Coordinates of C-alpha atoms in Angstrom, one line a residue:
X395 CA 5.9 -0.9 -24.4
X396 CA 2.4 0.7 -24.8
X397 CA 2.0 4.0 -23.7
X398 CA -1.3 4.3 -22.1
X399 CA -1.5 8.1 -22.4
X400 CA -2.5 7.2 -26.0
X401 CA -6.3 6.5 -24.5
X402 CA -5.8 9.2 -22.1
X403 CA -5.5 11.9 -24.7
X404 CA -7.9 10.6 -27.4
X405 CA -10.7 10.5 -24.2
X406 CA -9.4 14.2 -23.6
X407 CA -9.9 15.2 -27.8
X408 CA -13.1 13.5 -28.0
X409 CA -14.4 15.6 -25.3
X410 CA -13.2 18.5 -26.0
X411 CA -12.8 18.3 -29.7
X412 CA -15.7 16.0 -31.4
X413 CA -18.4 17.0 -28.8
X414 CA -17.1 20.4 -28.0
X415 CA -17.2 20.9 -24.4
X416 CA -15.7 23.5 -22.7
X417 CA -12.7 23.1 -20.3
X418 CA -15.0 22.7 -17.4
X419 CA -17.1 20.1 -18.3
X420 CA -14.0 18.3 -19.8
X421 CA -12.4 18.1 -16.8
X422 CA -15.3 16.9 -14.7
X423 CA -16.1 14.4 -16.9
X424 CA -12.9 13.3 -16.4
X425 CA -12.4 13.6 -12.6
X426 CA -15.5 11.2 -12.6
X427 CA -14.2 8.8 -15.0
X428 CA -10.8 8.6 -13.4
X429 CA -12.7 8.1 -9.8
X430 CA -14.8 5.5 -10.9
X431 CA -11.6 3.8 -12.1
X432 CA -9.7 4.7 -8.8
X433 CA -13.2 3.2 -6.9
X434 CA -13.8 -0.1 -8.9
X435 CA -9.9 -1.1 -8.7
X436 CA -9.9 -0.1 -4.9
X437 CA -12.9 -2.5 -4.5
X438 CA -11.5 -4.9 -6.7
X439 CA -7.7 -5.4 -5.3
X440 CA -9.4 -5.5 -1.8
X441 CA -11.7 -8.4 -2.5
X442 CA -8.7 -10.0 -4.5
X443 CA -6.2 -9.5 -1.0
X444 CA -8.9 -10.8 1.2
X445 CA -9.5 -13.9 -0.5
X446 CA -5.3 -14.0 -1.1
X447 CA -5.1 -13.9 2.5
X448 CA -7.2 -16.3 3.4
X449 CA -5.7 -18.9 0.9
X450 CA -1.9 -18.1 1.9
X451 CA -2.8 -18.5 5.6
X452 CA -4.5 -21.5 5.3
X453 CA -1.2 -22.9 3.2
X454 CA 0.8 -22.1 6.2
X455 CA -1.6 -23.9 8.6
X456 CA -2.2 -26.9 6.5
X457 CA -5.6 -26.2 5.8
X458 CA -8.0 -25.4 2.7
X459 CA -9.3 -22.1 3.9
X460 CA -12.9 -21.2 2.1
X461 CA -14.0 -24.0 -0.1
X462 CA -17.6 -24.2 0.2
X463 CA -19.3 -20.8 -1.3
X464 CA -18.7 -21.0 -5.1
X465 CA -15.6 -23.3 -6.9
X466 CA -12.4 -23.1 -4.3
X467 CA -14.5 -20.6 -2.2
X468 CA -14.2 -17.9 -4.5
X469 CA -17.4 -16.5 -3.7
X470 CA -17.1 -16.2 0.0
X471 CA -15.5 -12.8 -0.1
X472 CA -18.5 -11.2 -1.8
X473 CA -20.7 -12.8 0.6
X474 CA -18.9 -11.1 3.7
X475 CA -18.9 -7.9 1.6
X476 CA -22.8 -8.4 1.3
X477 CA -23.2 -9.4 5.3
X478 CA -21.3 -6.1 6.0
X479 CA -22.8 -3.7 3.6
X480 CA -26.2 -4.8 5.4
X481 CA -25.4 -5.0 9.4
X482 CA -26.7 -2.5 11.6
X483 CA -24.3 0.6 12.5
X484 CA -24.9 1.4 15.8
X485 CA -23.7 4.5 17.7
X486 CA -21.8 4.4 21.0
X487 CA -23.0 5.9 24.5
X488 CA -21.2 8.7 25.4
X489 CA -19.4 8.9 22.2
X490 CA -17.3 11.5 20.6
X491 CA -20.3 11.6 17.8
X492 CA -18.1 13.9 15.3
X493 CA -15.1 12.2 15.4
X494 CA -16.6 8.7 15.7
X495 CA -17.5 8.8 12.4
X496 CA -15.0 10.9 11.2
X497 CA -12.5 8.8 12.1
X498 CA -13.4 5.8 8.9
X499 CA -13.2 8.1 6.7
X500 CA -9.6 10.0 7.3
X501 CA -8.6 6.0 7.2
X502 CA -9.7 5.4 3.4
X503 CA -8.9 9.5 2.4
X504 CA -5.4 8.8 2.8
X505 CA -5.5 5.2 1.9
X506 CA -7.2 6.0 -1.4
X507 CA -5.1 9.3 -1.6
X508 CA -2.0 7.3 -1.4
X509 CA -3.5 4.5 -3.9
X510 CA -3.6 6.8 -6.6
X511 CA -0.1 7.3 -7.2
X512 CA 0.7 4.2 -8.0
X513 CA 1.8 3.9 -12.0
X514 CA 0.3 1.1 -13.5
X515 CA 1.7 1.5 -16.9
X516 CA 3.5 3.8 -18.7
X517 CA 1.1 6.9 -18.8
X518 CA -1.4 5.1 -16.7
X519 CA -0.8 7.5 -13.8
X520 CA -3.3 9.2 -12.0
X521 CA -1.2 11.5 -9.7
X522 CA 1.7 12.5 -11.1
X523 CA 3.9 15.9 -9.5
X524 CA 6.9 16.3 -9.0
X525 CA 6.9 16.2 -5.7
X526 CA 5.3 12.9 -5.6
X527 CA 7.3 10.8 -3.4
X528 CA 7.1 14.1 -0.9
X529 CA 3.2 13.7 -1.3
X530 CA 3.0 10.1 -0.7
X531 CA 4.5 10.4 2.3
X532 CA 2.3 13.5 3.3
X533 CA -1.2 11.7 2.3
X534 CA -0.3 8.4 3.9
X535 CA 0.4 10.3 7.1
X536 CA -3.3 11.3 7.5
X537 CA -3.9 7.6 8.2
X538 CA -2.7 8.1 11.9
X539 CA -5.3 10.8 12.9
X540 CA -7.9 8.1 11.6
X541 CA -6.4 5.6 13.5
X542 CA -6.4 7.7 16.8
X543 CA -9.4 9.8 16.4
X544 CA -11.2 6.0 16.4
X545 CA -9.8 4.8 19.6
X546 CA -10.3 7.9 21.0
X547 CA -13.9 9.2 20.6
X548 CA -15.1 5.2 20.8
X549 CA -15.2 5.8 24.9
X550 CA -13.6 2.6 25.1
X551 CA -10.5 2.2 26.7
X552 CA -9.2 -0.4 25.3
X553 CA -9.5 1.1 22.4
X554 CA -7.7 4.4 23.3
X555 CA -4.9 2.0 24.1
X556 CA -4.9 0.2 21.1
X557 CA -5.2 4.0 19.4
X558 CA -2.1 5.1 21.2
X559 CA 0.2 2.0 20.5
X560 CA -0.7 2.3 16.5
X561 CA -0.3 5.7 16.7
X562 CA 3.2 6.0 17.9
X563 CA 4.2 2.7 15.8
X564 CA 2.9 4.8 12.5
X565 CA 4.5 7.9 13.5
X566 CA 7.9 5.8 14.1
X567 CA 7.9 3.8 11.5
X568 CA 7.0 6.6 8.5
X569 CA 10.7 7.9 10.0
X570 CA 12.4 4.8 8.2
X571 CA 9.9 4.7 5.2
X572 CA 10.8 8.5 4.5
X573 CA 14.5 8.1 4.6
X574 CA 14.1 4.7 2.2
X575 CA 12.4 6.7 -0.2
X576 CA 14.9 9.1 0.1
X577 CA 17.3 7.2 -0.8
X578 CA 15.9 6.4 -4.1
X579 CA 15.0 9.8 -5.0
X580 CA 19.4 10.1 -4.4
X581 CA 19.9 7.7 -6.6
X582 CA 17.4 8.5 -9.5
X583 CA 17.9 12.7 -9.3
X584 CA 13.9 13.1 -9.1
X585 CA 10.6 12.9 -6.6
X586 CA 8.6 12.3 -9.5
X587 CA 7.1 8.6 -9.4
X588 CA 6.8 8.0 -12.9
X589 CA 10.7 9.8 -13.3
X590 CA 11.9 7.2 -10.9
X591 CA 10.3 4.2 -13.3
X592 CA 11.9 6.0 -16.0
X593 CA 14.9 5.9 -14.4
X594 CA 14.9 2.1 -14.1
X595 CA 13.9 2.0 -17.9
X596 CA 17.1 0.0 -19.7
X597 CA 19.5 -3.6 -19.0
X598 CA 19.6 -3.7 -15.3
X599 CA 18.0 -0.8 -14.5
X600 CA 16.4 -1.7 -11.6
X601 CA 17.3 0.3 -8.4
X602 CA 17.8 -2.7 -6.3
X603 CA 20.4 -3.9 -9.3
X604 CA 21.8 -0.4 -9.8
X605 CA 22.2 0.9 -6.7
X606 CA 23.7 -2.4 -5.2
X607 CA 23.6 -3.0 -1.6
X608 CA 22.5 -0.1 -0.1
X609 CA 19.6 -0.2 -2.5
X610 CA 19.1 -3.5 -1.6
X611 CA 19.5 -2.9 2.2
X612 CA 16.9 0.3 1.7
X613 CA 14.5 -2.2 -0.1
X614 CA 14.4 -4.3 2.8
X615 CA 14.1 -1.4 5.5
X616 CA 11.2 -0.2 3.4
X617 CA 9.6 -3.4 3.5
X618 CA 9.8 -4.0 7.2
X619 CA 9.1 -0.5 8.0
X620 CA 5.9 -0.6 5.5
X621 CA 4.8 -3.8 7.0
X622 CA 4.6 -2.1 10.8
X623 CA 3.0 1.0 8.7
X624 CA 0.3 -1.3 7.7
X625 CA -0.5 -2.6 11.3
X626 CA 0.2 -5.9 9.5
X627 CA 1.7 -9.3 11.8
X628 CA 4.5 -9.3 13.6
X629 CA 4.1 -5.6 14.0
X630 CA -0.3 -5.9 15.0
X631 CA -0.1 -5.2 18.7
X632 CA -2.8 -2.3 17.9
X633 CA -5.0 -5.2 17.0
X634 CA -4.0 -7.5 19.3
X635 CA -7.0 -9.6 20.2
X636 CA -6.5 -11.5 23.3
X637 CA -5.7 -8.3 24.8
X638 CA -7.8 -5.3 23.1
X639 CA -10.6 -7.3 21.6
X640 CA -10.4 -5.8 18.4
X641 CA -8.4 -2.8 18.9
X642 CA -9.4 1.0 18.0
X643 CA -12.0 -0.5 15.4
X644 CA -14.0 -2.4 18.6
X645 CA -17.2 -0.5 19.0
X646 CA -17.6 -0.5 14.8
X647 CA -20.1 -2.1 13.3
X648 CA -21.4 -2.5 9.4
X649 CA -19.0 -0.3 6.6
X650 CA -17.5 2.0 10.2
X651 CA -15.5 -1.7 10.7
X652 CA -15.8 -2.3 7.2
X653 CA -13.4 0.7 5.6
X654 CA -10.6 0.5 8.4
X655 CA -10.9 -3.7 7.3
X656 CA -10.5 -2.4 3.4
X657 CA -8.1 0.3 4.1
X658 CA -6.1 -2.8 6.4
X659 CA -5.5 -5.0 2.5
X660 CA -5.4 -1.6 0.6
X661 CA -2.6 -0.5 2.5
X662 CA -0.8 -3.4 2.1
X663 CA -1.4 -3.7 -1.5
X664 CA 0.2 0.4 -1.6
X665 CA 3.1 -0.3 0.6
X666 CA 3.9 -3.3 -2.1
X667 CA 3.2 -1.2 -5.0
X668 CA 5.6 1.6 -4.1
X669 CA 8.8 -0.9 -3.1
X670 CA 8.2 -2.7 -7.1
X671 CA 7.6 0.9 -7.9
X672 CA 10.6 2.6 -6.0
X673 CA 12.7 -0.5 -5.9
X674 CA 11.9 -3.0 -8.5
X675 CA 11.1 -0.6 -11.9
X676 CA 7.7 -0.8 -11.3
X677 CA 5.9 -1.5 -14.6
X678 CA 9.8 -1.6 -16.4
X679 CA 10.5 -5.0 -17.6
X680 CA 13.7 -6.7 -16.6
X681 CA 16.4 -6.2 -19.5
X682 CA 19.4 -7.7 -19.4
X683 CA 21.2 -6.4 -22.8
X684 CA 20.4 -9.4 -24.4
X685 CA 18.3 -8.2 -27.8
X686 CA 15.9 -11.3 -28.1
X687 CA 15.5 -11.5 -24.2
X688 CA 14.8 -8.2 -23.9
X689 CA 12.3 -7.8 -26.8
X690 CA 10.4 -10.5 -25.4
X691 CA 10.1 -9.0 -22.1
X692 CA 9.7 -5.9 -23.8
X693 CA 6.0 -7.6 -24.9
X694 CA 4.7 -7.6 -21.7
X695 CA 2.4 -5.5 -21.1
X696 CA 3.3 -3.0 -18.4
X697 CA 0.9 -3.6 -15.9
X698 CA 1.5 -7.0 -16.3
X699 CA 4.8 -6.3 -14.7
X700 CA 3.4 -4.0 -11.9
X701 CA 1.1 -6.7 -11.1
X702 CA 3.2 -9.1 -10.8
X703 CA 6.0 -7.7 -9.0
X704 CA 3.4 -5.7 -6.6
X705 CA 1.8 -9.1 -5.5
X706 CA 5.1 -11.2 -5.3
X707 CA 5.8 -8.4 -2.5
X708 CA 2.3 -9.1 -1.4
X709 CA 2.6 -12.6 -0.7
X710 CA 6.4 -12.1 1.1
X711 CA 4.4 -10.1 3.3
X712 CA 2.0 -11.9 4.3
X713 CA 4.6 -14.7 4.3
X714 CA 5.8 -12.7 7.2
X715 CA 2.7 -12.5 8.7
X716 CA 1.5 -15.8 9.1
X717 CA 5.5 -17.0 10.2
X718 CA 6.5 -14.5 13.0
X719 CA 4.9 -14.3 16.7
X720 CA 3.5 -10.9 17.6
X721 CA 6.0 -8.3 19.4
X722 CA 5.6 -6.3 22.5
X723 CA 5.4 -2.7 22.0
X724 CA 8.8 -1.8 23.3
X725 CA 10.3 -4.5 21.0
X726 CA 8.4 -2.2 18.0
X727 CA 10.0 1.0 18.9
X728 CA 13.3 -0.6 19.9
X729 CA 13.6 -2.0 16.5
X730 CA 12.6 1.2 14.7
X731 CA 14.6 3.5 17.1
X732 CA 17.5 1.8 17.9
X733 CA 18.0 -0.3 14.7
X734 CA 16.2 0.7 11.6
X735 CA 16.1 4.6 11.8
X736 CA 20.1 4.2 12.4
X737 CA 20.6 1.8 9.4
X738 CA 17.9 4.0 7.4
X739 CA 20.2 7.1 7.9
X740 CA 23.3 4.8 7.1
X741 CA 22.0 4.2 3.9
X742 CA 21.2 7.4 3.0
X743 CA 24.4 8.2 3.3
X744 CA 26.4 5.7 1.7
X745 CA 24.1 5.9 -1.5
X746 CA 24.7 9.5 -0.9
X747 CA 28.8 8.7 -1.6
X748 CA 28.3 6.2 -4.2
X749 CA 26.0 8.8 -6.2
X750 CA 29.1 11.8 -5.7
X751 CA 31.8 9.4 -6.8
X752 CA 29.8 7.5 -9.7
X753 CA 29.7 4.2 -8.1
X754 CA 26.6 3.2 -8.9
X755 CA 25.2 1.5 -12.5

């Protein structure tokens, strides 16, 4: 398996070493080159999702979806990305000004924030503490203010409604998501994201393997819980057109609509990156003890692996999405209250016992 700090430390030499510059200089140089990265993937994965989506939902509805700009309509997505980046932004009467625009931006902080912990490779990780899977769940959390902040400084009251039901089905639902990861970190002895890879590292490794059913039972918690964290379908009631319009986002226009629509497929793409990460060894190949399986998986390239587990989770999603009606917003917090936040804590517990008495792989 290649170890991609390899680049990361001959990058770090040459500056400091071959061209001699200081610490400082170094380590901006390297902030910008590692944001640019963050940027350009963030762009990229979100025009990649979009066009995914699209696709996948028209499979489900027995349609084509975009076929007509470019070869199987690959090019549409840029040309909404173009029609965006140039429509007007126009401000609201009566408007909470500050927080208006604000708002957008706490959205992709925390989305972007929470992006950069993913581990695409061994070494290939931006942020790395170890405290991680604490920090994940504290930089995701700033997503909520974005969403309520929009709904309520829009002036719009269908928006403040719409701002209020996301709100208190994010807050909810980051309950369950917490005690999933939790879990994990039980089973693995560490917060550190690339510790819990490590941890997976070997011939059925994996957490949802080793930890056997109440990893597997965590895994699919996590799932629905990250699902209604996205304000993805059956859990969209914030965005629930025939009744809101278009939810908190209504009165934005040009990149205001345009980040909270980015942050929408970004999120999604983080909440499947963490379960392959947390749950399914991340950029860890699958081993089974067999030597000439195993070195042939072991020739995949790592991010290969993430990839490919983080868009399998992708496309159950949105599976999901396009097969279950919408639910009521007392059918939301039912399910997390009286159901998932219950069989979260259950869980943590039995993976608790089978940790103390050894029972796990």
């Amino acid at each position: 398996m290649f170890d991609f700090s390899i680049v990361t430390t001959f990058i770090d030499n040459l500056l400091r070493q071959t061209l001699g510059l200081g610490d400082f200089l170094s380590i901006l140089i390297e902030c910008v080159l590692v944001g640019i990265c963050i940027l350009t993937a963030y762009a990229l994965i979100a025009i990649v999702l979009i066009f995914m989506e699209r696709k996948v939902c028209a499979y489900f509805q027995c349609r084509l979806g975009p076929m007509r700009v470019g070869p199987w309509g690959i090019f549409q997505v840029f040309a909404d990305v173009l029609k965006m980046l140039i429509k007007e932004i126009f401000a609201v009467d009566r408007a909470d000004k500050l927080l208006y625009y604000m708002a957008p931006f706490l959205v992709i902080i925390a989305s972007v924030g929470t992006f950069s912990f993913l581990p695409w490779n061994k070494g290939a990780h931006i942020l790395d503490f170890n405290v991680g899977v604490f920090l994940i769940t504290a930089v995701s959390s700033i997503g909520v203010l974005g969403v309520f902040l929009a709904g309520w400084a829009s002036n719009n009251k269908y928006s403040v409604v719409s701002a209020m039901r996301g709100a208190v089905q994010m807050i909810s639902y980051e309950m369950s998501l917490g005690l999933c990861l939790i879990s994990a970190v039980v089973l693995t002895g560490t917060m550190q994201v690339s510790g819990i890879v490590e941890a997976q590292t070997g011939a059925w490794n994996w957490l949802i393997i080793k930890g056997h059913v109440p990893a597997i039972l965590a895994f699919l918690v996590f799932l629905v819980a990250g699902n209604a964290e996205a304000n993805r379908g059956p859990f969209d009631l914030a965005e629930a057109e025939s009744e809101l319009t278009a939810g908190y986002h209504t009165e934005y226009s040009g990149m205001g609509f345009g980040f909270y629509y980015l942050a929408e497929y970004l999120n999604l793409f983080v909440i499947s990156g963490i379960a392959s990460t947390v749950f399914l060894g991340g950029w860890a190949p699958l081993n089974i003890g067999i030597e000439g399986f195993d070195n042939l998986m072991n020739l995949i390239p790592g991010f290969i692996w993430f990839f490919g587990k983080t868009f399998a989770v992708v496309w159950l999603l949105m599976w999901v999405r396009w097969t279950f009606p919408r639910l009521r917003i007392d059918q939301i917090l039912k399910l997390e209250w009286k159901y998932l936040m219950p069989l979260s804590l259950v869980i943590l517990i039995l993976m608790t016992v089978c940790v103390a008495f050894g029972f796990h792989g």
